Coordinates of N, CA and C in Angstrom, one line a residue:
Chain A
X1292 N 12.8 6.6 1.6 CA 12.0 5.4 1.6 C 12.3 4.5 2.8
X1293 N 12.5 5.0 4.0 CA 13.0 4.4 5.1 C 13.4 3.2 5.3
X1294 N 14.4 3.5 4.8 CA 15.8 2.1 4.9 C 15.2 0.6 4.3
X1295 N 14.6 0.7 2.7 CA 13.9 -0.2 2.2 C 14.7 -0.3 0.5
X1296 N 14.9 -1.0 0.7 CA 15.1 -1.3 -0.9 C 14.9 -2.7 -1.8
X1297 N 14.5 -2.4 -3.2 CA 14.4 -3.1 -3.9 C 15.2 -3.4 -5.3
X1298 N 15.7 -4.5 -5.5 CA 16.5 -4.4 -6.8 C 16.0 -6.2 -7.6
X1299 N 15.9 -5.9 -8.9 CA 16.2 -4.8 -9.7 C 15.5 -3.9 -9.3
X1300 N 15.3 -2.5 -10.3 CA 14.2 -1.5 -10.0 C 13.5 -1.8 -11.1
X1301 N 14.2 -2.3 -12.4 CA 13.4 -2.9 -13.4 C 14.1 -3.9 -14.5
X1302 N 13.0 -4.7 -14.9 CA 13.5 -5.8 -15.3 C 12.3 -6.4 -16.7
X1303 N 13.1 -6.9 -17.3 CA 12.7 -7.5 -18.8 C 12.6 -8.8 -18.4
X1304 N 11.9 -9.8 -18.8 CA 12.5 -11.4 -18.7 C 11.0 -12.2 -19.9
X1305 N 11.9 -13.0 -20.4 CA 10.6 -14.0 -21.2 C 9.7 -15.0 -20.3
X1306 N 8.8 -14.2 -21.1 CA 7.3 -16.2 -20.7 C 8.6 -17.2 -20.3
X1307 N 7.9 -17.7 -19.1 CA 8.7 -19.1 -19.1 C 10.1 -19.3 -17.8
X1308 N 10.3 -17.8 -17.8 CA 11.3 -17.6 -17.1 C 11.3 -17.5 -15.4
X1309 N 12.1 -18.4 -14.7 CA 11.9 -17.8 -13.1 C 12.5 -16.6 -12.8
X1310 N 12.0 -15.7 -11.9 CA 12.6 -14.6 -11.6 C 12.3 -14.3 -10.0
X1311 N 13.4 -13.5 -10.1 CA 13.3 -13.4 -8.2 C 13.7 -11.5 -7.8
X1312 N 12.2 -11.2 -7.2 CA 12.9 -10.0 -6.9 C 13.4 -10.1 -5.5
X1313 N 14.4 -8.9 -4.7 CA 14.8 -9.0 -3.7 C 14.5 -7.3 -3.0
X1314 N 14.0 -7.6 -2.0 CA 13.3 -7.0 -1.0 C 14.3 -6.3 0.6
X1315 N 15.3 -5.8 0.6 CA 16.0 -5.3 1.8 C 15.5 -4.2 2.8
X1316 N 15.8 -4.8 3.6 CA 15.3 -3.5 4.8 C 16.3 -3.4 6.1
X1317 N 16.3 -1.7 6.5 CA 17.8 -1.7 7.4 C 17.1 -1.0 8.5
X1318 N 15.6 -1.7 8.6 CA 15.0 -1.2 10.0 C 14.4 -2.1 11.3
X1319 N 14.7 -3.2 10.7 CA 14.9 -4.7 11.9 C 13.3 -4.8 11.8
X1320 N 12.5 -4.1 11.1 CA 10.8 -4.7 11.2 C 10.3 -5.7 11.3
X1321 N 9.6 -6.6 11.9 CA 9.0 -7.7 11.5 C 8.5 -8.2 10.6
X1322 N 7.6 -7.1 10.0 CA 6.7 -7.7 8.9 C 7.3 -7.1 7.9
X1323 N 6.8 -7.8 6.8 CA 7.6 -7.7 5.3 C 6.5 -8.1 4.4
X1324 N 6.3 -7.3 3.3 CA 4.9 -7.6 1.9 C 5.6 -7.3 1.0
X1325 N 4.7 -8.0 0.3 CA 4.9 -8.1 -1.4 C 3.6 -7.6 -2.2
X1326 N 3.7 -6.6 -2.8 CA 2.3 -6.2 -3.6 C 2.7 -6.2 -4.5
X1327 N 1.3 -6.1 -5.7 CA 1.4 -5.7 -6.8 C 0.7 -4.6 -7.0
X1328 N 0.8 -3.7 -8.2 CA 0.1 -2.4 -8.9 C -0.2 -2.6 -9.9
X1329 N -1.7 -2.7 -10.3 CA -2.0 -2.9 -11.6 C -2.9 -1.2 -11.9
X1330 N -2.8 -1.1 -13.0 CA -4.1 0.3 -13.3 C -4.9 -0.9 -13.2
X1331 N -6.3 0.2 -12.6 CA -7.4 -0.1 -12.3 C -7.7 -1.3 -11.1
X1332 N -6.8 -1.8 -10.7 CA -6.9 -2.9 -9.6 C -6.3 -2.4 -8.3
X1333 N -5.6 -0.8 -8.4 CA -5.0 -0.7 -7.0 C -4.0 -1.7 -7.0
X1334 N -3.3 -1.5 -5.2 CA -2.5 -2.1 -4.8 C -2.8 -3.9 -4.4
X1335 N -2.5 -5.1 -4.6 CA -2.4 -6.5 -4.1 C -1.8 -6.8 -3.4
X1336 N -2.4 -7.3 -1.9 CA -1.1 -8.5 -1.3 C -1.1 -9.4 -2.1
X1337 N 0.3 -9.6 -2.4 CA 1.2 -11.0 -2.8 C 1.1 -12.4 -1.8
X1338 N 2.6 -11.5 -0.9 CA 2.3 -12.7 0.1 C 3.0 -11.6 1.2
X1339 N 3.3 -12.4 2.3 CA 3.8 -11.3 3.9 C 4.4 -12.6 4.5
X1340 N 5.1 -11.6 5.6 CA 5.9 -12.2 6.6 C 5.7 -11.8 7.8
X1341 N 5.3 -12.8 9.0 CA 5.8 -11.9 9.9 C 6.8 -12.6 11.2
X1342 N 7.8 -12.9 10.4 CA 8.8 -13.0 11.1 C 9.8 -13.9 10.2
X1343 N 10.9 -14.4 10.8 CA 12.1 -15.3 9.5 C 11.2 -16.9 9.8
X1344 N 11.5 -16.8 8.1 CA 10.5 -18.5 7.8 C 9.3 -18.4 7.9
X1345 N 8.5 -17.2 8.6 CA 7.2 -17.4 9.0 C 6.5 -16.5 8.1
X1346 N 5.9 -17.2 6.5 CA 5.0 -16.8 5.6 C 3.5 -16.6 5.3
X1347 N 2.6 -16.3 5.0 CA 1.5 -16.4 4.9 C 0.8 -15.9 3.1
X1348 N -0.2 -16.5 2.7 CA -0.5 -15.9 1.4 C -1.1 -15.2 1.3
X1349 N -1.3 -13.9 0.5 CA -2.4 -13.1 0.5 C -3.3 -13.0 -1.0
X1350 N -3.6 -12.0 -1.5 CA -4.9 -12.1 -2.0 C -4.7 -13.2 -3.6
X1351 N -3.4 -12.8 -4.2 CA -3.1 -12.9 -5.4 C -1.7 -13.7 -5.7
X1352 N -1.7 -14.8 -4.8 CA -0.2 -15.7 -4.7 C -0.1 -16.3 -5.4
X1353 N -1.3 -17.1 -6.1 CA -1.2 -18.0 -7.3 C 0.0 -17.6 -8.3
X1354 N 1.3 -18.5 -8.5 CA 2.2 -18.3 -9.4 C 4.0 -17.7 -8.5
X1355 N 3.2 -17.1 -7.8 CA 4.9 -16.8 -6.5 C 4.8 -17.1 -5.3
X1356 N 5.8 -17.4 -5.2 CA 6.4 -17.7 -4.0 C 7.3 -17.0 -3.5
X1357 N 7.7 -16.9 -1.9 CA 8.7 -16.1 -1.2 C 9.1 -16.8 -0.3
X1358 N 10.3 -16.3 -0.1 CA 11.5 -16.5 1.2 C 11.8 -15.7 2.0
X1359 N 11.8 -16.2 3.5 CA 12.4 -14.8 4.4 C 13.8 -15.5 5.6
X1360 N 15.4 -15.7 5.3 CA 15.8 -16.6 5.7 C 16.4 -15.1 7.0
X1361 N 16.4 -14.1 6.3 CA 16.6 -13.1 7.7 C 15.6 -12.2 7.5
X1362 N 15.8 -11.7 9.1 CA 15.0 -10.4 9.1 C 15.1 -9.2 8.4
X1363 N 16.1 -8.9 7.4 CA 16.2 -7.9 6.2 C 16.4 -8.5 4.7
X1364 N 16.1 -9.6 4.6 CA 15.3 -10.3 3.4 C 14.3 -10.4 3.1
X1365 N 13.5 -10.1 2.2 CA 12.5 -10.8 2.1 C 12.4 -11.0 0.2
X1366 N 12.4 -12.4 -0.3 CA 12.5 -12.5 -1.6 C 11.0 -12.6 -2.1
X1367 N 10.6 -12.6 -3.3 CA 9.5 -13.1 -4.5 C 10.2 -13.8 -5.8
X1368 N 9.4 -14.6 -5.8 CA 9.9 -15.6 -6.8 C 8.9 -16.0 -7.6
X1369 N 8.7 -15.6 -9.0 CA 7.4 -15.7 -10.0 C 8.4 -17.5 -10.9
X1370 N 7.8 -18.2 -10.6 CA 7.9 -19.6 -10.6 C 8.6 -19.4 -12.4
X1371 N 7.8 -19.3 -12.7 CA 7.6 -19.6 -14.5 C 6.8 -18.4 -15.0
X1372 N 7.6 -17.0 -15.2 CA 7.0 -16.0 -15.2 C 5.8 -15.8 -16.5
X1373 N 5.0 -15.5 -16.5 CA 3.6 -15.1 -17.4 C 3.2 -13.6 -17.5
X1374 N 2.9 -13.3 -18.9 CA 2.5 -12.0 -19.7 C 1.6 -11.5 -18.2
X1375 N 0.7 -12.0 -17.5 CA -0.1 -11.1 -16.8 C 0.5 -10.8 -15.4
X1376 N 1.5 -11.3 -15.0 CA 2.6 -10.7 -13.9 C 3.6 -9.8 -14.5
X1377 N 3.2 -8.8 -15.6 CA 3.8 -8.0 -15.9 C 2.9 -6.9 -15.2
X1378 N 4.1 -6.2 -14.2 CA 3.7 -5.4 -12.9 C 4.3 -4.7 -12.2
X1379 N 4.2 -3.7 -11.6 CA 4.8 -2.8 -10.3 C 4.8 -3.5 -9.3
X1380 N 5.7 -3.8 -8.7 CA 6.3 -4.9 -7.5 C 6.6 -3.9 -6.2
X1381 N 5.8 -3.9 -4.9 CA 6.1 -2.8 -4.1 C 6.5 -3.8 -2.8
X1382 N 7.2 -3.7 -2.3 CA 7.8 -4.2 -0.7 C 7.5 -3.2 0.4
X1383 N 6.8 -3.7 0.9 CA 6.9 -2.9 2.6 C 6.8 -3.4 3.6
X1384 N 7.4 -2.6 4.5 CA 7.7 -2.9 6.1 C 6.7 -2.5 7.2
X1385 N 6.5 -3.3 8.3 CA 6.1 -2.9 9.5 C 6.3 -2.9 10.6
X1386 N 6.5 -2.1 11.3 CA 6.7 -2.6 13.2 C 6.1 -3.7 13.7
X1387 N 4.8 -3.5 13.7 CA 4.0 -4.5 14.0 C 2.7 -4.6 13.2
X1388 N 2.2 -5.8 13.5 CA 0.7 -5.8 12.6 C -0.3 -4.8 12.9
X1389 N -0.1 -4.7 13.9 CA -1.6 -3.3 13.7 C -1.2 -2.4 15.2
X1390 N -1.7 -1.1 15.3 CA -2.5 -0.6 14.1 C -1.7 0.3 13.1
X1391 N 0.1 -0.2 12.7 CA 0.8 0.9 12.4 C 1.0 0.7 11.6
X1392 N 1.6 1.9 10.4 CA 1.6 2.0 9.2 C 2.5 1.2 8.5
X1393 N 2.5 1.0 7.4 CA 3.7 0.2 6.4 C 4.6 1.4 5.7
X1394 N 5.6 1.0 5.5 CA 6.8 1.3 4.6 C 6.7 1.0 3.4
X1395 N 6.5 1.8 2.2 CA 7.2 1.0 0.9 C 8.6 1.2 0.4
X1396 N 8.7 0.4 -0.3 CA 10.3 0.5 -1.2 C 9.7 1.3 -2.3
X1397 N 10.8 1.4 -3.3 CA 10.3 2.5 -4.5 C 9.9 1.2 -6.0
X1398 N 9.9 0.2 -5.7 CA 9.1 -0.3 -6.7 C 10.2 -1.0 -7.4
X1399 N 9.8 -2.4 -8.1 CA 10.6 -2.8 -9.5 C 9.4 -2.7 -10.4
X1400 N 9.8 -2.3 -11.7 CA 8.6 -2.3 -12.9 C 9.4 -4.0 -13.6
X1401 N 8.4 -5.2 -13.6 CA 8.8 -6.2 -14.6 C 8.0 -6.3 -15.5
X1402 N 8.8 -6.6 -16.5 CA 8.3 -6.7 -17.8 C 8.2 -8.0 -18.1
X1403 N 7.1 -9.1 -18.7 CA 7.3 -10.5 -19.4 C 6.8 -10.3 -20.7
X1404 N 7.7 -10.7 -21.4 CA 7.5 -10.3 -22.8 C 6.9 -12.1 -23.4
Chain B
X842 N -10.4 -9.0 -3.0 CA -11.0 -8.0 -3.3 C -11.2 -6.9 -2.4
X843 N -11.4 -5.5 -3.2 CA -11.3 -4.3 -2.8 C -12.4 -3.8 -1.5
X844 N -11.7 -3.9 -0.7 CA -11.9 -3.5 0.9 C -12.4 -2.2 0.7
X845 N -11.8 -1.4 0.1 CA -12.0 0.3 0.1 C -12.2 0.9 -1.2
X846 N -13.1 1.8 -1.3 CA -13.1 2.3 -3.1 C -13.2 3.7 -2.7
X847 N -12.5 4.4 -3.6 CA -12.5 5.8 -3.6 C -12.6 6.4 -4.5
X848 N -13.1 7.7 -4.0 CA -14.6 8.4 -4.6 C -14.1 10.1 -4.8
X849 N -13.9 10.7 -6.0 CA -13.9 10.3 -7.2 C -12.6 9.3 -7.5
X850 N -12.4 9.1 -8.6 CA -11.7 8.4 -9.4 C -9.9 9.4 -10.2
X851 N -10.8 10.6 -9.9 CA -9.7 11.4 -10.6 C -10.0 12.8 -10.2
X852 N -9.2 13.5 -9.9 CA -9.9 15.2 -9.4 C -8.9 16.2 -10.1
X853 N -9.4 17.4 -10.5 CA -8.3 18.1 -10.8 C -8.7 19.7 -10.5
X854 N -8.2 20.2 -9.8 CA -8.4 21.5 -8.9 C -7.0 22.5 -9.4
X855 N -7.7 24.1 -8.9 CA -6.3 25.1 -9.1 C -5.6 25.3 -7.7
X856 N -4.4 25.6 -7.8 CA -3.6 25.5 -6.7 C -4.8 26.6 -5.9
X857 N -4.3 26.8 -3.9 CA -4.7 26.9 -3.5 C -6.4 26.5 -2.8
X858 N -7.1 26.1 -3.6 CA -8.1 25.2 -3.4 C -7.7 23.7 -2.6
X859 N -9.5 23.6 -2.0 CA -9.4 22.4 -1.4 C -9.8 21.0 -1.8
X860 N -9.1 20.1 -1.5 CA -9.5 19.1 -2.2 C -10.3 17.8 -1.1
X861 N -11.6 17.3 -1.4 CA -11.6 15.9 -0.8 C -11.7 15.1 -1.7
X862 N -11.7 13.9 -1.1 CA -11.4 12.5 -1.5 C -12.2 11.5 -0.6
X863 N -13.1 10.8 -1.0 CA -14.0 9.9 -0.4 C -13.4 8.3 -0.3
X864 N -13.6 7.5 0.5 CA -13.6 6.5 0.8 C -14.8 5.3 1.5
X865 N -15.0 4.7 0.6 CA -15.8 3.5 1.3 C -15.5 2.2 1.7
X866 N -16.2 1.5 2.2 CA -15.3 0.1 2.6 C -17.1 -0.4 3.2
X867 N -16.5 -2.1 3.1 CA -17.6 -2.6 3.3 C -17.5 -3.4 4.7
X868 N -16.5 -3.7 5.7 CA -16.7 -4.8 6.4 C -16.1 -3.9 7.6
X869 N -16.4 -4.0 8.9 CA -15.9 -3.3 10.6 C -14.1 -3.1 10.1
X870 N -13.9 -2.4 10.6 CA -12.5 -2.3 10.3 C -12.1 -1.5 11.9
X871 N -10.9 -2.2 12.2 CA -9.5 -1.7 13.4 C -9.3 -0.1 13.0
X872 N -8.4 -0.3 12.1 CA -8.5 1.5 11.5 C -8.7 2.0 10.3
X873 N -8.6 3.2 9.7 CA -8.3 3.1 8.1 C -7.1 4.4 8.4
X874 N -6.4 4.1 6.8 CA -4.6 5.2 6.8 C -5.5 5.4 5.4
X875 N -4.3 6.3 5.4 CA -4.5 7.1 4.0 C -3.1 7.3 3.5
X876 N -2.5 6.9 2.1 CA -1.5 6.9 1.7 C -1.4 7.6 0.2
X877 N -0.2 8.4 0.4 CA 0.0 9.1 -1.3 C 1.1 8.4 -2.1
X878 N 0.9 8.3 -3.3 CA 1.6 8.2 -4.0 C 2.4 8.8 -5.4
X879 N 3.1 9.2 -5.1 CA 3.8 10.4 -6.5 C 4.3 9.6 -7.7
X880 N 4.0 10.3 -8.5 CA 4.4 9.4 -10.1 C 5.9 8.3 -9.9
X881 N 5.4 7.2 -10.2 CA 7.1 6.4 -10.1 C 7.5 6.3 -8.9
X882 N 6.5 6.1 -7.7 CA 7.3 6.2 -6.5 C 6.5 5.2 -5.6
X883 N 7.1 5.1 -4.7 CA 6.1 4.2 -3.8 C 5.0 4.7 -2.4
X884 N 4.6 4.5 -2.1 CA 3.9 4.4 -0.9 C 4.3 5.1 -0.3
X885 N 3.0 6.7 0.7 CA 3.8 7.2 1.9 C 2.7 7.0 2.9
X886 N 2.4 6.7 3.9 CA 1.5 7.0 4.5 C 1.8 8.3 5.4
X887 N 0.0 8.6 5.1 CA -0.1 10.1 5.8 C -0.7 10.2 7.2
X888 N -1.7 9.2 6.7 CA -2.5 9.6 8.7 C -3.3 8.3 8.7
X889 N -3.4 7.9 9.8 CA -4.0 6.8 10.9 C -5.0 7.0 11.7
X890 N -6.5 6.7 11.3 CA -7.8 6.5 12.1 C -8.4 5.7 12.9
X891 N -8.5 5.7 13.8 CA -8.7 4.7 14.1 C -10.6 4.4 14.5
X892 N -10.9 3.1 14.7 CA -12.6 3.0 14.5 C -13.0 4.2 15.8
X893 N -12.2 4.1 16.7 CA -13.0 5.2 17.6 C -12.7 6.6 17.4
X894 N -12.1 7.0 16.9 CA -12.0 8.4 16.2 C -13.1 9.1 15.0
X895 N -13.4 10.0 15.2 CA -14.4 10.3 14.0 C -13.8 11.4 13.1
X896 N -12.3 12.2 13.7 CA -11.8 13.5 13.1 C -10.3 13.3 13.5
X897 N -9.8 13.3 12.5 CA -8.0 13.8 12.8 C -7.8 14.8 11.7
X898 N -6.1 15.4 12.4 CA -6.0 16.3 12.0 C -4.5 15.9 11.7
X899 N -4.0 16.2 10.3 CA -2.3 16.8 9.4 C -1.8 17.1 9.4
X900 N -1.2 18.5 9.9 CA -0.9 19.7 9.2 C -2.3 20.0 8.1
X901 N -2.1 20.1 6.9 CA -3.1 20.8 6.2 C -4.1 19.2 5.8
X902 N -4.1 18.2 6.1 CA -4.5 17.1 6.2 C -5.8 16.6 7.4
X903 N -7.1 16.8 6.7 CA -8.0 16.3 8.0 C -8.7 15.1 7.3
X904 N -8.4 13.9 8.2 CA -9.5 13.2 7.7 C -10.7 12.8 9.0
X905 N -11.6 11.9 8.3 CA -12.9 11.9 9.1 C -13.3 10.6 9.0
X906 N -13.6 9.8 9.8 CA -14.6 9.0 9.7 C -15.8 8.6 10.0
X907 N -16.8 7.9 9.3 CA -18.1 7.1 9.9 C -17.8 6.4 9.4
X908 N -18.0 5.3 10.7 CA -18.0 4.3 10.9 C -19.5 3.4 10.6
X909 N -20.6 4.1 10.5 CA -21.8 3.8 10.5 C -22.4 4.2 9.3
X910 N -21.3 4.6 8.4 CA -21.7 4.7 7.1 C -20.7 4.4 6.4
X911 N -19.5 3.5 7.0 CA -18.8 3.1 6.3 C -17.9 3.5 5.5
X912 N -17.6 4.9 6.1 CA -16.8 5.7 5.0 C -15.7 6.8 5.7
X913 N -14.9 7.4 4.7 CA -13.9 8.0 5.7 C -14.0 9.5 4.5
X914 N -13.1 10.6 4.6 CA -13.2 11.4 3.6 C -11.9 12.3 4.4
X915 N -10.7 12.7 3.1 CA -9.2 12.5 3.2 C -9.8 14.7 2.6
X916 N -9.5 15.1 3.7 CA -9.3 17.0 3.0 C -8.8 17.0 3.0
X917 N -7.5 17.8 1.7 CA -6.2 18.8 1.6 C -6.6 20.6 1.7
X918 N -6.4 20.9 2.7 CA -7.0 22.2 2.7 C -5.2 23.1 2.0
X919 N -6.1 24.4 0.6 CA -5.2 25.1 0.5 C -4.0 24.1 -0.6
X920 N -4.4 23.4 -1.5 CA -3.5 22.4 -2.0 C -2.2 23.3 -2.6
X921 N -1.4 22.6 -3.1 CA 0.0 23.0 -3.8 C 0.1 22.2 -4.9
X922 N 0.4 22.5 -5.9 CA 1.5 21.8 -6.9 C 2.0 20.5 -6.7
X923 N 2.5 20.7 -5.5 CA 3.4 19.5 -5.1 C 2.0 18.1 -4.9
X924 N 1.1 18.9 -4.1 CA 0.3 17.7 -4.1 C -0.6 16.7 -4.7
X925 N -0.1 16.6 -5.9 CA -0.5 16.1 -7.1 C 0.1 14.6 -6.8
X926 N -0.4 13.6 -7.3 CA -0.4 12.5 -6.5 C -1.5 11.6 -6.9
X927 N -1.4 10.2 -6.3 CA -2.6 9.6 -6.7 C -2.9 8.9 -4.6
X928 N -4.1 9.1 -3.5 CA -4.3 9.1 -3.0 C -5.0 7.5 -2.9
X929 N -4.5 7.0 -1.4 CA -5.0 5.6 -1.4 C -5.4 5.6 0.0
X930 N -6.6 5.0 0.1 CA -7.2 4.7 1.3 C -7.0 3.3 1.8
X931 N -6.7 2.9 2.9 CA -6.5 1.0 3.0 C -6.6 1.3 4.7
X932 N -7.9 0.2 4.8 CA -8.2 -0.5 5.8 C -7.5 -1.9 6.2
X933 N -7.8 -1.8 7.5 CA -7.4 -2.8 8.6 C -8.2 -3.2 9.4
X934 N -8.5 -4.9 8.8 CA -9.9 -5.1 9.7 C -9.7 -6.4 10.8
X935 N -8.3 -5.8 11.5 CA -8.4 -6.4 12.6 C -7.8 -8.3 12.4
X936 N -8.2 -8.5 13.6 CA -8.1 -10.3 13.5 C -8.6 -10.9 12.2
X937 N -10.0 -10.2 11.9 CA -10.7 -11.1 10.6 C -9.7 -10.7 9.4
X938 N -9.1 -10.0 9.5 CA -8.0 -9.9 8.1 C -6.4 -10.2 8.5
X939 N -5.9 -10.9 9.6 CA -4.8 -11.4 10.1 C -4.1 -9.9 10.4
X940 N -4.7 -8.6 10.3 CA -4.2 -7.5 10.4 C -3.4 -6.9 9.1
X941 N -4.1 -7.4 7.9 CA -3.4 -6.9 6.7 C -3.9 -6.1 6.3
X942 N -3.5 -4.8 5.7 CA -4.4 -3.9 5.2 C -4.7 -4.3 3.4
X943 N -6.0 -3.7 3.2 CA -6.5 -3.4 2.3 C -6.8 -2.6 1.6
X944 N -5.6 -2.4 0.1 CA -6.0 -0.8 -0.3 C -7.0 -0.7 -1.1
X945 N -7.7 0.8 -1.7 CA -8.6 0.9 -2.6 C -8.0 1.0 -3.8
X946 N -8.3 1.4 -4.9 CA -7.5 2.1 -6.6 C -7.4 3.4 -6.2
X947 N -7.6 3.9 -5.5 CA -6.7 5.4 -5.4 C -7.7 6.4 -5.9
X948 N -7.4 7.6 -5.7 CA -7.7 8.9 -6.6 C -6.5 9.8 -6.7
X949 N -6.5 10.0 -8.1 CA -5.4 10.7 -8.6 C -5.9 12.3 -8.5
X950 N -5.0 12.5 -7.8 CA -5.3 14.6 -8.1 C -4.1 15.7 -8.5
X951 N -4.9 16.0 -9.4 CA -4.2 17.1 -10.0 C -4.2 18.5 -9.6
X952 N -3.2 19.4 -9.0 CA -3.4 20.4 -8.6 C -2.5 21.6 -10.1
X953 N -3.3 21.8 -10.5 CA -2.9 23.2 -11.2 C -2.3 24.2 -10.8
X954 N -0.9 24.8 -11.2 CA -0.4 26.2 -10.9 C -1.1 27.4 -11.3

């Protein structure tokens, strides 16, 4: 999964709860995403990065927020977690913005009960 | 919303055989990739088109585009077992999308032994 990782890989948490997944990468990329996977909705941008401190929102941000204080960080943070952010959480990496491919991690599955 | 939709939805073929996979998209796009994904796993990408290209080639991977019909189409010539997977097409439309890609819902293919 080229030098990407995500932890937890999976996680439980109640309505109401903040939660933070963490996003590592051991290949100095610039850019950094946050998606989600829902059946029937495909893949979501969350939110991206492309560079440290330097965030942008993408399609589906309403409710998280992220951090990027180094270049092999990149966090998500579901504020006050909700039953419908129960999701496949995917991180990937890029050299640059275009026109080259992204990296993913192998996913956290969260659960809000 | 979905940049790319792919066409069918679900395929299921005997090993050996060839498989396509359709893709549409609605707005000019920089390039379109094509990415697999295996049960429980994340993201790979396989190949990179670019708008001036109309034919690349895989290994056993050809894809195609028109660009004037808005559509790309992902062959597995000679499938395997292994290629079983759910298939994602995601455009890049350049400056007008800050350079973020856009995936479709995939097509899942089943290759029978």
């Amino acid at each position: 999964d080229a030098g990407i990782t995500q932890s937890p890989r999976h996680k439980v948490t109640e309505t109401g709860t903040p939660v933070t997944l963490r996003c590592h990468q051991t290949e100095n990329h610039r850019y950094m995403y946050w998606y989600r996977q829902d059946p029937g909705h495909g893949l979501r941008l969350i939110h991206y990065s492309y560079g440290v401190k330097d965030t942008d929102k993408g399609e589906v941000s309403d409710g998280y927020s992220v951090s990027r204080s180094k270049t092999e960080d990149f966090l998500l943070t579901l504020e006050s977690a909700t039953s419908s952010q129960t999701s496949v959480y995917f991180c990937a990496i890029s050299e640059s913005a275009r026109p080259y491919e992204q990296y993913f991690g192998p996913g956290t599955r969260l659960t809000v009960t | 919303s979905q940049q790319g939709e792919e066409d069918p939805q679900a395929l299921s073929i005997q090993e050996g055989e060839n498989a396509t996979m359709n893709c549409s998209y609605k707005t000019s796009i920089n390039n379109l990739q094509w990415y697999r994904q295996n049960s429980g796993r994340g993201l790979v990408h396989l190949i990179l088109i670019r708008s001036n290209e109309r034919e690349k080639h895989s290994g056993r991977l050809r894809v195609t585009l028109d660009t004037s019909k808005k559509s790309s189409s992902l062959l597995i010539t000679a499938s395997r077992a292994a290629d079983t997977a759910s298939y994602f097409c995601a455009t890049d439309a350049g400056v007008d999308s800050n350079y973020k890609l856009t995936f479709g819902k995939g097509t899942l293919l089943t290759v029978n032994p």
